[in-house]
Coordinates of C-alpha atoms in Angstrom, one line a residue:
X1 CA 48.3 28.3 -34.2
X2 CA 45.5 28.9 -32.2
X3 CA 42.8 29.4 -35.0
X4 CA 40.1 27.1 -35.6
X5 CA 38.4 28.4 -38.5
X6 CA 39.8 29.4 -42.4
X7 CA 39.5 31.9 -44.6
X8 CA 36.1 31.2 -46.7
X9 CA 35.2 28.8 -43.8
X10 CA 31.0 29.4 -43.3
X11 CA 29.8 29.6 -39.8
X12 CA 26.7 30.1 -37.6
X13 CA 26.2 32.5 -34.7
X14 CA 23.7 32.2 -32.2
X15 CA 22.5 35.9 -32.7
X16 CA 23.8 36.8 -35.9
X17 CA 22.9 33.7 -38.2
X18 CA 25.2 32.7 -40.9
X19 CA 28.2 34.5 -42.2
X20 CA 31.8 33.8 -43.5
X21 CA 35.1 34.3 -42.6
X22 CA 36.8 36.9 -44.4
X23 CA 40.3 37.0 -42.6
X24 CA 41.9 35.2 -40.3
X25 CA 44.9 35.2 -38.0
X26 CA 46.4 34.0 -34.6
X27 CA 44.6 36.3 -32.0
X28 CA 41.9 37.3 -34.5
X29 CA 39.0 36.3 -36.7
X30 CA 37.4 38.5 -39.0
X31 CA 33.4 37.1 -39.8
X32 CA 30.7 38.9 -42.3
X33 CA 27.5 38.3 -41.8
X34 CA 24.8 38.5 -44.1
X35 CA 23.3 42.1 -44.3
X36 CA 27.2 43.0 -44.7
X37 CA 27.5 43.1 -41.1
X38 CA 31.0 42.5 -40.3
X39 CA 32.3 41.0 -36.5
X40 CA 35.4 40.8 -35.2
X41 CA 36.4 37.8 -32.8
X42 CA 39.4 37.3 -30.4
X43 CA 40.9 33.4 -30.7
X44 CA 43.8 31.8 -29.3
X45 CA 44.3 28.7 -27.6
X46 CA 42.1 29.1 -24.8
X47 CA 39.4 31.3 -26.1
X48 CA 37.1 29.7 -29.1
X49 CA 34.5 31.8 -30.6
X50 CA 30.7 31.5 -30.3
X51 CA 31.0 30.0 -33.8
X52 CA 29.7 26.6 -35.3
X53 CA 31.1 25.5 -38.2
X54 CA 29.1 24.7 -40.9
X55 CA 28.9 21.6 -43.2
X56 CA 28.4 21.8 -46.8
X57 CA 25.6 19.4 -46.5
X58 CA 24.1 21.0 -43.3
X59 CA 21.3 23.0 -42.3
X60 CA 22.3 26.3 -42.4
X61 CA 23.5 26.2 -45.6
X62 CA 21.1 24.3 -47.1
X63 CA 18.1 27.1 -46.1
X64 CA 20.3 29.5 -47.2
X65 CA 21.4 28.1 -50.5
X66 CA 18.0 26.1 -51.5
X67 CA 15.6 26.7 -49.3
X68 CA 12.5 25.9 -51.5
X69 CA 14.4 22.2 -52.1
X70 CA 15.3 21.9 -48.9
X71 CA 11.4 22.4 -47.8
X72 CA 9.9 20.1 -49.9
X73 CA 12.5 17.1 -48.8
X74 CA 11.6 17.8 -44.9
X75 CA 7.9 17.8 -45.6
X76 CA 8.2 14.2 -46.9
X77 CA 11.5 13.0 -44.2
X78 CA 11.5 15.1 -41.1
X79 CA 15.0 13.5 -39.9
X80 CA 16.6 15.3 -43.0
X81 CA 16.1 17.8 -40.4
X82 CA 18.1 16.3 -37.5
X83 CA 21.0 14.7 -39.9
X84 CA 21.6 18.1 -41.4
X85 CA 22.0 19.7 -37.9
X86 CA 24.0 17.1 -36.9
X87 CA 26.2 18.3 -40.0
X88 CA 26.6 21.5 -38.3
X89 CA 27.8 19.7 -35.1
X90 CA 24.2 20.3 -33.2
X91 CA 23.4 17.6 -31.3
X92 CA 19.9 18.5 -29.3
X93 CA 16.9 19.7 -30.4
X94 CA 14.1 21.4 -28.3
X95 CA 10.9 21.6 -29.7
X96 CA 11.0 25.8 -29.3
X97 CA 14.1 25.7 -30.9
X98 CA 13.2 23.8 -34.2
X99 CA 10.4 25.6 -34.4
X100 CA 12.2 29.3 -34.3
X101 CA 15.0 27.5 -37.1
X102 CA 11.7 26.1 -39.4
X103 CA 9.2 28.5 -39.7
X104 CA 8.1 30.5 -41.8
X105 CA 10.8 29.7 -43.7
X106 CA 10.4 25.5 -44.5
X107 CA 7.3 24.6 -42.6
X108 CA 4.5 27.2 -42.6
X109 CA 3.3 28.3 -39.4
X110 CA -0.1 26.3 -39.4
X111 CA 1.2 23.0 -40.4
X112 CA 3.9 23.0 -37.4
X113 CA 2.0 21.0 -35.0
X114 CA 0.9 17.8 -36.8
X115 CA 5.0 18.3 -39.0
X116 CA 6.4 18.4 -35.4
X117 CA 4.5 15.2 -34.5
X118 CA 5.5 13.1 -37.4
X119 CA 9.4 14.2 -36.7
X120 CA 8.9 12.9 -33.1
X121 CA 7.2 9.8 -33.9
X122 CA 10.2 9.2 -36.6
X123 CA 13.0 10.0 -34.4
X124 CA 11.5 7.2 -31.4
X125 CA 11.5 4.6 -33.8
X126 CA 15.1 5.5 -35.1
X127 CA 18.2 3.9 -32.7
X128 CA 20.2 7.2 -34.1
X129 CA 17.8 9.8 -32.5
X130 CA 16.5 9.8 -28.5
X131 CA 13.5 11.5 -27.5
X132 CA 13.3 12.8 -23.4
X133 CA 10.6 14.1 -21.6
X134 CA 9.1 17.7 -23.4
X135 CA 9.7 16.2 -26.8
X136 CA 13.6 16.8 -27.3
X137 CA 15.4 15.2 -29.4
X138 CA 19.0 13.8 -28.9
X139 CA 21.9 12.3 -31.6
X140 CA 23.0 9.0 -30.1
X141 CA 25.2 8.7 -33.0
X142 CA 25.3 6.2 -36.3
X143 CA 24.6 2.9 -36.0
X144 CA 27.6 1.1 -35.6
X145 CA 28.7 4.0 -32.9
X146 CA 25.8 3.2 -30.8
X147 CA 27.2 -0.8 -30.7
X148 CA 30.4 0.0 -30.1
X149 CA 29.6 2.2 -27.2
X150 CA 27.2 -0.4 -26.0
X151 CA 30.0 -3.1 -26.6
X152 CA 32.2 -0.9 -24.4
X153 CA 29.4 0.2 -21.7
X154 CA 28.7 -4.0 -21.4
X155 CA 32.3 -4.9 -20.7
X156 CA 32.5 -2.1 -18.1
X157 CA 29.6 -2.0 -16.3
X158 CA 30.4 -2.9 -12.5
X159 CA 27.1 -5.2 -11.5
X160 CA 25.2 -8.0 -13.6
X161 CA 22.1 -5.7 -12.6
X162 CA 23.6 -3.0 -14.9
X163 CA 24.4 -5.6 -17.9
X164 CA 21.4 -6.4 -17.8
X165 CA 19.9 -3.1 -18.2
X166 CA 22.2 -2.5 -20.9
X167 CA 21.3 -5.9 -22.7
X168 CA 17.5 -4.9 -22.5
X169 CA 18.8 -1.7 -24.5
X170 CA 20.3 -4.0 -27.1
X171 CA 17.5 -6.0 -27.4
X172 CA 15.5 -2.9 -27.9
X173 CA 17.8 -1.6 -30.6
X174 CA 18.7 -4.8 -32.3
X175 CA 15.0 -4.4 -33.3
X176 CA 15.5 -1.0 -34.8
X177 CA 18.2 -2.2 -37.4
X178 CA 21.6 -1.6 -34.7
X179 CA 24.1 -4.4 -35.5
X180 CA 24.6 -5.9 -32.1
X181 CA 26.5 -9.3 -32.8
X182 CA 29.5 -8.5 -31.0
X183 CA 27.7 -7.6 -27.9
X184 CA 25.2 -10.7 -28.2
X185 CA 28.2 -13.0 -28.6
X186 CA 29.6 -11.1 -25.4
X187 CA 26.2 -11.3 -23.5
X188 CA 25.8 -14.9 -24.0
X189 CA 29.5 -16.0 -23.1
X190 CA 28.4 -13.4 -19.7
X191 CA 25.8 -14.8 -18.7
X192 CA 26.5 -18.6 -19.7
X193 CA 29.2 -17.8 -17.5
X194 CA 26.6 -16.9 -14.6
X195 CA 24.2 -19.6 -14.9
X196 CA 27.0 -22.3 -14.3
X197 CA 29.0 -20.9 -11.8
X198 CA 27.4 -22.3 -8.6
X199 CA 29.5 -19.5 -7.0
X200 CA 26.5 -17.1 -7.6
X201 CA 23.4 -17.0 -5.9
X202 CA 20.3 -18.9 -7.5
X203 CA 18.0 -15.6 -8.4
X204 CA 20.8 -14.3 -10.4
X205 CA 21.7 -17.4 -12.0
X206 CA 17.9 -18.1 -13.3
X207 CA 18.1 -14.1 -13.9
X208 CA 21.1 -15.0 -16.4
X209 CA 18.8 -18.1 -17.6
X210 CA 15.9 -16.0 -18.5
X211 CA 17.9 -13.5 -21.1
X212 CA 19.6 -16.3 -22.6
X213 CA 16.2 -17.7 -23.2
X214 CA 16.5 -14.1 -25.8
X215 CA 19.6 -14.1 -26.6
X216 CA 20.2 -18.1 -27.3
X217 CA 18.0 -20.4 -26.7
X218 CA 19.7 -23.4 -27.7
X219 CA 22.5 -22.8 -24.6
X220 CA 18.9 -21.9 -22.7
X221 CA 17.6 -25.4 -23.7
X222 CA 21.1 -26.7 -22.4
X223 CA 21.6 -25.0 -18.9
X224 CA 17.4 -25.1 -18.3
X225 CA 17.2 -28.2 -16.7
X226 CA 20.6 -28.7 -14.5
X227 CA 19.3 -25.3 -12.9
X228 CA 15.7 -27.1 -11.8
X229 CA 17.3 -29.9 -10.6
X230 CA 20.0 -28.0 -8.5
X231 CA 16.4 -25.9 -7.5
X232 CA 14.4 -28.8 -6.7
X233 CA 17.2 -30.2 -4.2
X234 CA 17.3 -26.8 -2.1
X235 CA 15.7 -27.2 1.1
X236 CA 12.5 -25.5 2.3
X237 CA 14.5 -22.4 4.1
X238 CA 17.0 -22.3 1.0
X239 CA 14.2 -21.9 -1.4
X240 CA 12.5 -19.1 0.5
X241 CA 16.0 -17.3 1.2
X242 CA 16.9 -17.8 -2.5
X243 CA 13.3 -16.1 -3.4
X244 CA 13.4 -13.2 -0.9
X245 CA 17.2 -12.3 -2.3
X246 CA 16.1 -11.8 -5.4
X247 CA 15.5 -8.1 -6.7
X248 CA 13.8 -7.8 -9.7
X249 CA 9.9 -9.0 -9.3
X250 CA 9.7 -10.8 -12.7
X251 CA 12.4 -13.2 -11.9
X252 CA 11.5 -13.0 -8.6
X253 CA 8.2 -14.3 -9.4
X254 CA 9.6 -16.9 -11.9
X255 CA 11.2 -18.8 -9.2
X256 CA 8.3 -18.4 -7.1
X257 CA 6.5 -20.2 -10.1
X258 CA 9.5 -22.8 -10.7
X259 CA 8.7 -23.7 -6.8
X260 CA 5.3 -24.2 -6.8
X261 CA 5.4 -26.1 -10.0
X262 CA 7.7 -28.6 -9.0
X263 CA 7.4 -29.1 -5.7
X264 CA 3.7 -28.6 -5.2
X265 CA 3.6 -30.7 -1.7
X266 CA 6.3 -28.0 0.1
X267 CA 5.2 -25.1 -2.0
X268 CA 3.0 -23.5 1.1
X269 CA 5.6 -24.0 3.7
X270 CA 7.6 -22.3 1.6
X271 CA 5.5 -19.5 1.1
X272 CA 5.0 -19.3 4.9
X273 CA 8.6 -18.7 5.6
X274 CA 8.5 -15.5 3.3
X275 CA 5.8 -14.6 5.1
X276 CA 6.4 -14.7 8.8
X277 CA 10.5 -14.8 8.8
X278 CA 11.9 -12.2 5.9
X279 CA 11.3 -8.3 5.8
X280 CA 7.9 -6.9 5.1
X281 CA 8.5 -6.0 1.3
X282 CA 9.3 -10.6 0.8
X283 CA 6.0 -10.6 3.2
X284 CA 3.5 -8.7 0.9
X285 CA 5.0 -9.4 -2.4
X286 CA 5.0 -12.6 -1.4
X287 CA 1.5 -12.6 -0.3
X288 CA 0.6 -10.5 -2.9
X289 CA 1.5 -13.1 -5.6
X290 CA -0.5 -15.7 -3.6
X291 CA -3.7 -13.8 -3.7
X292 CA -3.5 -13.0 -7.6
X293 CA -2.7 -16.8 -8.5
X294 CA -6.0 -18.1 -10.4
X295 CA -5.7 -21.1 -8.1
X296 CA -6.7 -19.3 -4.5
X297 CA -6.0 -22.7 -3.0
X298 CA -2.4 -21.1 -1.2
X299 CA -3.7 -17.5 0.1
X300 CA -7.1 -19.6 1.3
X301 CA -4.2 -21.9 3.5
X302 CA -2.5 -18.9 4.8
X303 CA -5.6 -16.7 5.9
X304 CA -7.5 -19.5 7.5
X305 CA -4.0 -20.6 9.2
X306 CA -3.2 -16.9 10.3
X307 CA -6.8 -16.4 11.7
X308 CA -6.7 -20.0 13.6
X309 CA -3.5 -19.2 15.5
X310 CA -2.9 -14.7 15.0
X311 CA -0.3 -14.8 18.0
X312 CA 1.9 -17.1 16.2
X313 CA 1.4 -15.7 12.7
X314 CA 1.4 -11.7 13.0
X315 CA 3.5 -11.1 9.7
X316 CA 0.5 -12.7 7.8
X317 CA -2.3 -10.9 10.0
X318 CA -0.8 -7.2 9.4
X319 CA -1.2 -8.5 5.4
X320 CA -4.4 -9.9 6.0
X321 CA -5.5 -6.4 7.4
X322 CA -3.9 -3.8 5.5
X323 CA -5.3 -6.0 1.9
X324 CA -8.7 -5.8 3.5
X325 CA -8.3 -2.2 2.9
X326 CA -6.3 -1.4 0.0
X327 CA -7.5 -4.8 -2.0
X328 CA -10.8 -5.3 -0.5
X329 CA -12.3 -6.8 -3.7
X330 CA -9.5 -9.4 -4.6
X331 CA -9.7 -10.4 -1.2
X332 CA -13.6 -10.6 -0.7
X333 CA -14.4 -14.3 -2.0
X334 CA -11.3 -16.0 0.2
X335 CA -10.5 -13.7 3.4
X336 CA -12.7 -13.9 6.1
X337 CA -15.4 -11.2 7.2
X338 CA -14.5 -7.8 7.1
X339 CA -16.1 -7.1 10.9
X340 CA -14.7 -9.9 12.2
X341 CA -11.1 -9.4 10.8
X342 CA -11.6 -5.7 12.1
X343 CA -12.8 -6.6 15.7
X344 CA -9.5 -8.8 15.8
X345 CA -7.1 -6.5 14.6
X346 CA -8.2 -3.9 17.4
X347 CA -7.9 -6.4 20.0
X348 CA -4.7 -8.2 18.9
X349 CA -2.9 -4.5 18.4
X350 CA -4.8 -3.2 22.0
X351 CA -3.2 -6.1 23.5
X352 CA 0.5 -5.6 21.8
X353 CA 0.4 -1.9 23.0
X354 CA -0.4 -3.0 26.9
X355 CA 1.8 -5.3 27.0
X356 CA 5.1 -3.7 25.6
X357 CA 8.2 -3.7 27.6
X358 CA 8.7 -0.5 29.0
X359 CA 12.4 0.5 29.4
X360 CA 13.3 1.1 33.3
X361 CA 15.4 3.8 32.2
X362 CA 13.9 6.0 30.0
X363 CA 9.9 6.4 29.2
X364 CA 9.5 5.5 25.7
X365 CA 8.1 2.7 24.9
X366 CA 9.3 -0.6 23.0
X367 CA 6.8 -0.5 20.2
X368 CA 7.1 -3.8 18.2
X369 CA 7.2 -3.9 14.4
X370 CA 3.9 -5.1 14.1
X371 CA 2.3 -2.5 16.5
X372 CA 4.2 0.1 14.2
X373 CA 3.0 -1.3 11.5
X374 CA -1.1 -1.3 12.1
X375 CA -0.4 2.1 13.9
X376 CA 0.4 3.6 10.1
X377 CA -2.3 1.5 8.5
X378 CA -4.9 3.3 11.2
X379 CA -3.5 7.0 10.5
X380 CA -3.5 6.5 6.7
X381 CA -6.9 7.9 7.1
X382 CA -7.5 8.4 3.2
X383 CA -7.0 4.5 2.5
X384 CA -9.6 3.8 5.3
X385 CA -12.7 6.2 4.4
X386 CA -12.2 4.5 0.8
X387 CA -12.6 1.0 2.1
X388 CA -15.5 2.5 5.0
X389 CA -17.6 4.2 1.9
X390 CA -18.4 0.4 0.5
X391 CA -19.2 -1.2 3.7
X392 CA -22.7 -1.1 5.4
X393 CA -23.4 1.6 8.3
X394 CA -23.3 -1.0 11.1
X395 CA -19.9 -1.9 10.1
X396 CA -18.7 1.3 9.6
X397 CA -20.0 2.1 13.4
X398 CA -18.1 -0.6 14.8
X399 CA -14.6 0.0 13.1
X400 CA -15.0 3.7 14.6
X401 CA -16.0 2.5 17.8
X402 CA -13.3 0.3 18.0
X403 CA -10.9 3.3 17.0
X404 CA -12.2 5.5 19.5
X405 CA -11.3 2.7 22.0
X406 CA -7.7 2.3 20.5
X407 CA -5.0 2.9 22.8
X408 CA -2.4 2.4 20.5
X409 CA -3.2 6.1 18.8
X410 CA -2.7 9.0 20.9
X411 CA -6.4 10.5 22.3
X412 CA -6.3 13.6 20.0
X413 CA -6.2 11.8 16.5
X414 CA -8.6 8.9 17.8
X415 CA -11.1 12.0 18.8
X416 CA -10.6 13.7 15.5
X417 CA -11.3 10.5 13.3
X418 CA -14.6 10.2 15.2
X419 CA -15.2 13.2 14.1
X420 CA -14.6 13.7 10.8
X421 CA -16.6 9.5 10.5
X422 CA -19.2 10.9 11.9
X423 CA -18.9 14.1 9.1
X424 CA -18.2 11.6 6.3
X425 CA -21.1 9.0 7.4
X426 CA -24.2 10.9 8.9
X427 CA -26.3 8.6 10.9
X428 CA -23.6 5.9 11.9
X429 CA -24.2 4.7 15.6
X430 CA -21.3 4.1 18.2
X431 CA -21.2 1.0 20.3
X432 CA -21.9 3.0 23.6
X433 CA -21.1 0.0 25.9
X434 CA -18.1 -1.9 25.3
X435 CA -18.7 -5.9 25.7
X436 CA -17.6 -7.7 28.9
X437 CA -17.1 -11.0 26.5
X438 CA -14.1 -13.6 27.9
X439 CA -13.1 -13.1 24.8
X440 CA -12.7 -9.3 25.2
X441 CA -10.9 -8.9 28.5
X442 CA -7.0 -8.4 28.0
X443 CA -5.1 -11.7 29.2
X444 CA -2.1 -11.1 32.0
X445 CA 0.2 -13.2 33.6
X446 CA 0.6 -12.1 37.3
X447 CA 4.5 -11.2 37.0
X448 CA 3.1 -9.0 34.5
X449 CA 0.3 -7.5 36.6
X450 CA 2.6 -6.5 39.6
X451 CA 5.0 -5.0 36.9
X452 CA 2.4 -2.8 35.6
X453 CA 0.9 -2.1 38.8
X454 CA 4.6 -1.0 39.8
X455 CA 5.0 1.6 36.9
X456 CA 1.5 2.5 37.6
X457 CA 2.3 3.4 41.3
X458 CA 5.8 5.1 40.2
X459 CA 3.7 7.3 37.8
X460 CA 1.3 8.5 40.1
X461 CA 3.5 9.1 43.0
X462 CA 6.6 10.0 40.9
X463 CA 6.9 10.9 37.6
X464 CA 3.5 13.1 37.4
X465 CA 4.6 15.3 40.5
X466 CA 8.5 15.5 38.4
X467 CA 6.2 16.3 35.3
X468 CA 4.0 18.9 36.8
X469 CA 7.3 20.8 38.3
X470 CA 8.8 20.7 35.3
X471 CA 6.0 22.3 33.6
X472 CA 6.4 24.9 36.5
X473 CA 9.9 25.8 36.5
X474 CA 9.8 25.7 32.6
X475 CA 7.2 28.5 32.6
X476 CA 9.1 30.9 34.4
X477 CA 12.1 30.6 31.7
X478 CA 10.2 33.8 29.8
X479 CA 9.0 33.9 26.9
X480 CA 5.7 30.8 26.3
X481 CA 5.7 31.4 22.7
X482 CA 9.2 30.2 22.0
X483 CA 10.3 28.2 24.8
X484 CA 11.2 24.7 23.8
X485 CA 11.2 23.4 27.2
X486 CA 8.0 24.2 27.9
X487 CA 6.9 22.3 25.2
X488 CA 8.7 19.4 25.8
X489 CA 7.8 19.2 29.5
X490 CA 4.0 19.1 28.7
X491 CA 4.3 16.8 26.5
X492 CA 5.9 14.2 28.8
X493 CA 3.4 15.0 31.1
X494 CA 0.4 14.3 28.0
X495 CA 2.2 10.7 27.6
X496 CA 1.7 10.1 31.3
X497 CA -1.7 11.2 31.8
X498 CA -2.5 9.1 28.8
X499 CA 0.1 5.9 29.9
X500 CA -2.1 6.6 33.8
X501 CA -5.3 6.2 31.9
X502 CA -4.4 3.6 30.0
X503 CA -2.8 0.9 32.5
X504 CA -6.4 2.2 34.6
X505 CA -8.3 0.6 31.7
X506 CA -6.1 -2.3 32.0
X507 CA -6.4 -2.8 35.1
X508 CA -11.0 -2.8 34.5
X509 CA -10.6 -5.1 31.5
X510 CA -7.6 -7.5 32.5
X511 CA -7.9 -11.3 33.4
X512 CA -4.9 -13.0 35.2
X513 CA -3.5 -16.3 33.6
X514 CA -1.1 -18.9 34.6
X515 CA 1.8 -19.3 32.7

């Protein structure tokens, strides 16, 4: 038979409230509401009615049947609530919605807000009940439910990242009252398992280490120290590869710390590999954590290293530049002066954007990572007006003289941030001549001079006569508004106009070298 309720069964409707079911057949269901309002309802085996079943201990009933009772016990236990909804197989609870079911009936209509408040702050600290973003409230199930799920959800989950989220879940509910000694005894066998096998890598064998330190820590105390040994023997570029494979930062940083505690002499060296020969996130976390240690002995090593030698240690100089503008303070007592870090940045990322290897086939250019790199850091103009507004006016003068004179940023934007500096910072002066220093001139070898002079001569007598008839022939297509064509042949001719002008101010500033 395809009926799911019986005769005298009570049920909840949506729209019509609570009623009961007077007759009931294979294709039909008689229900009577209260008011005497009687509904019929088509079942079968593939069409259930809009009913809910109620329980004798559930909500409905209970406001129906003794509703005064029923008040007073929810004024004192809000999740009497929740449990008798769950009765009626209701498993969700929006704040709207319990508020439409509850008043005026069992909580007057003034005392909603602070009742509402104490249900939530109830239901957080309860492992049966979750509560999501815009207060609503979720069954999770009874207690031993929730461990066997999580007991189930451990042994299944495909990656050690996602037993360990699901262990930091148990920890959480274990101290709620769930009883989670099955799963412990499985998360400790797991990752017991993990810290011995030498087959894994190091950051997720000390990742194992660190929640057995929670979860056992007499087979912590055990496996603690064969793991430092095995650490201590890595060499210099296993250490920083084991560190920069790591993903989460706490563990990260615990090796980090395991490092530099015992093996203090080859801790910097370390450090430096993470900082000049792994991706830029190992680079400034790396750096990071050096300039937030108490001891500034390491970050003082690296910054006085990186400015002796930048060519050699570019990595550590785009830190060193982009924390002098989003950590200006931290880096203050140990980096070196802000207009002398700012005059070599300019000139180190003027001379990377000369001398880029142009490809002979096309006319982009090969930017390098670094150059890419300060390039953002300059347009993020936001970040640099907050470090400019706590710097003196003579500083501030310089760093947007020496933007103006960037060629790494195309002419419009460079114009533009003088402008708006000089909006921002009334009375600022502009370095009107540009110093002829040694120090200032751009260094060339001579194969590199007659290879720039080449491209300059091909873009003179070539490629800005192709440009300009481009720009020509595109015009007469129609249409100047939408003609994509157009568009893109004036903007090849901007790059060279700008590349000309460009390898001419080379050309002024340059000095030939030997090699």
């Amino acid at each position: 038979m395809g009926t799911y309720f019986n005769e005298g069964d009570w049920v909840w409707h949506k729209k019509m409230g609570v009623g009961q079911v007077g007759l009931s057949s294979e294709r039909e269901l008689l229900v009577e509401f209260q008011g005497g309002v009687e509904e019929i309802f088509e079942v079968g085996p593939r069409k259930r009615p809009p009913l809910c079943a109620l329980a004798e201990d559930g909500f409905w009933l209970k406001k129906k049947n003794d509703c005064e009772a029923f008040a007073a016990i929810i004024k004192e236990e809000p999740l009497e609530v929740l449990l008798a909804l769950v009765c009626d197989q209701l498993e969700e609870f929006a704040a709207g919605e319990l508020k439409n079911m509850l008043t005026p009936d069992l909580i007057p209509e003034a005392e909603w807000d602070q009742w509402h408040k104490k249900l939530t702050l109830v239901a957080r600290n309860d492992p049966r009940f979750n509560v999501a973003k815009g207060d609503v409230i979720s069954y999770q199930g009874e207690l031993f439910e929730i461990a066997e799920d999580m007991l189930a959800r451990f042994k299944k989950a495909p990656s050690l990242k996602e037993k360990q989220k699901i262990i930091r879940e148990m920890i959480q509910l274990e101290q709620k009252g769930v009883p989670v000694d099955e799963i412990r005894e499985a998360a400790i066998s797991f990752f017991t398992g993990t810290t011995v096998s030498r087959t894994n890598k190091m950051g997720a064998r000390l990742e194992a280490l660190i929640f057995l330190k929670d979860l056992d820590p007499v087979q912590h105390g055990i496996l603690q120290d064969p793991l430092l040994e095995e650490i201590n023997a890595l060499t210099d570029e296993k250490s920083a590869e084991a560190v920069s494979e790591v993903q989460e930062a706490n563990v990260r940083r615990a090796l980090l710390d395991i490092i530099k505690e015992q093996r203090p002499d080859e801790f910097i060296e370390i450090a430096f590999m993470l900082a000049k020969r792994f991706k830029k996130m190992q680079r400034d976390w790396t750096l990071d954590t050096l300039l937030g240690y108490e001891d500034k002995t390491h970050i003082k090593t690296v910054i006085n290293t990186t400015m002796a030698d930048i060519a050699t240690n570019m990595q550590p100089f785009v830190w060193l530049f982009k924390a002098l503008l989003e950590k200006h303070e931290a880096l203050a007592p140990v980096g070196p002066e802000p207009g002398e870090l700012i005059k070599a940045m300019f000139k180190i990322l003027n001379n990377m954007h000369f001398t880029s290897v142009y490809s002979r086939r096309t006319d982009d250019i090969s930017i390098t990572r670094e150059e890419d790199e300060l390039v953002k850091i300059l347009l993020d103009w936001k970040k640099i007006f907050a470090f400019l507004e706590k710097q003196s006016k003579s500083l501030i003068g310089h760093f947007v003289s020496f933007y103006f004179e960037c060629n790494a940023i195309e002419v419009e934007r460079r114009e533009e941030f003088v402008k708006k500096s000089m909006e921002k910072f009334p009375g600022i002066e502009l370095i009107e001549e540009r110093s002829k220093a040694e120090d200032d001139y751009i260094q060339l070898t001579k194969e590199a001079y007659i290879q720039f002079q080449e491209e300059y001569r091909d873009i003179v007598d070539n490629k800005l006569t192709e440009a300009l008839n481009d720009v020509k022939t595109a015009r007469e297509w129609g249409d100047i508004s939408d003609n994509a064509e157009l568009r893109i042949a004036q903007e090849r001719q901007r790059t060279l106009q700008s590349r000309k002008s460009e390898l001419e101010r080379l050309f002024e500033t340059c000095q030939i070298i030997e090699q």
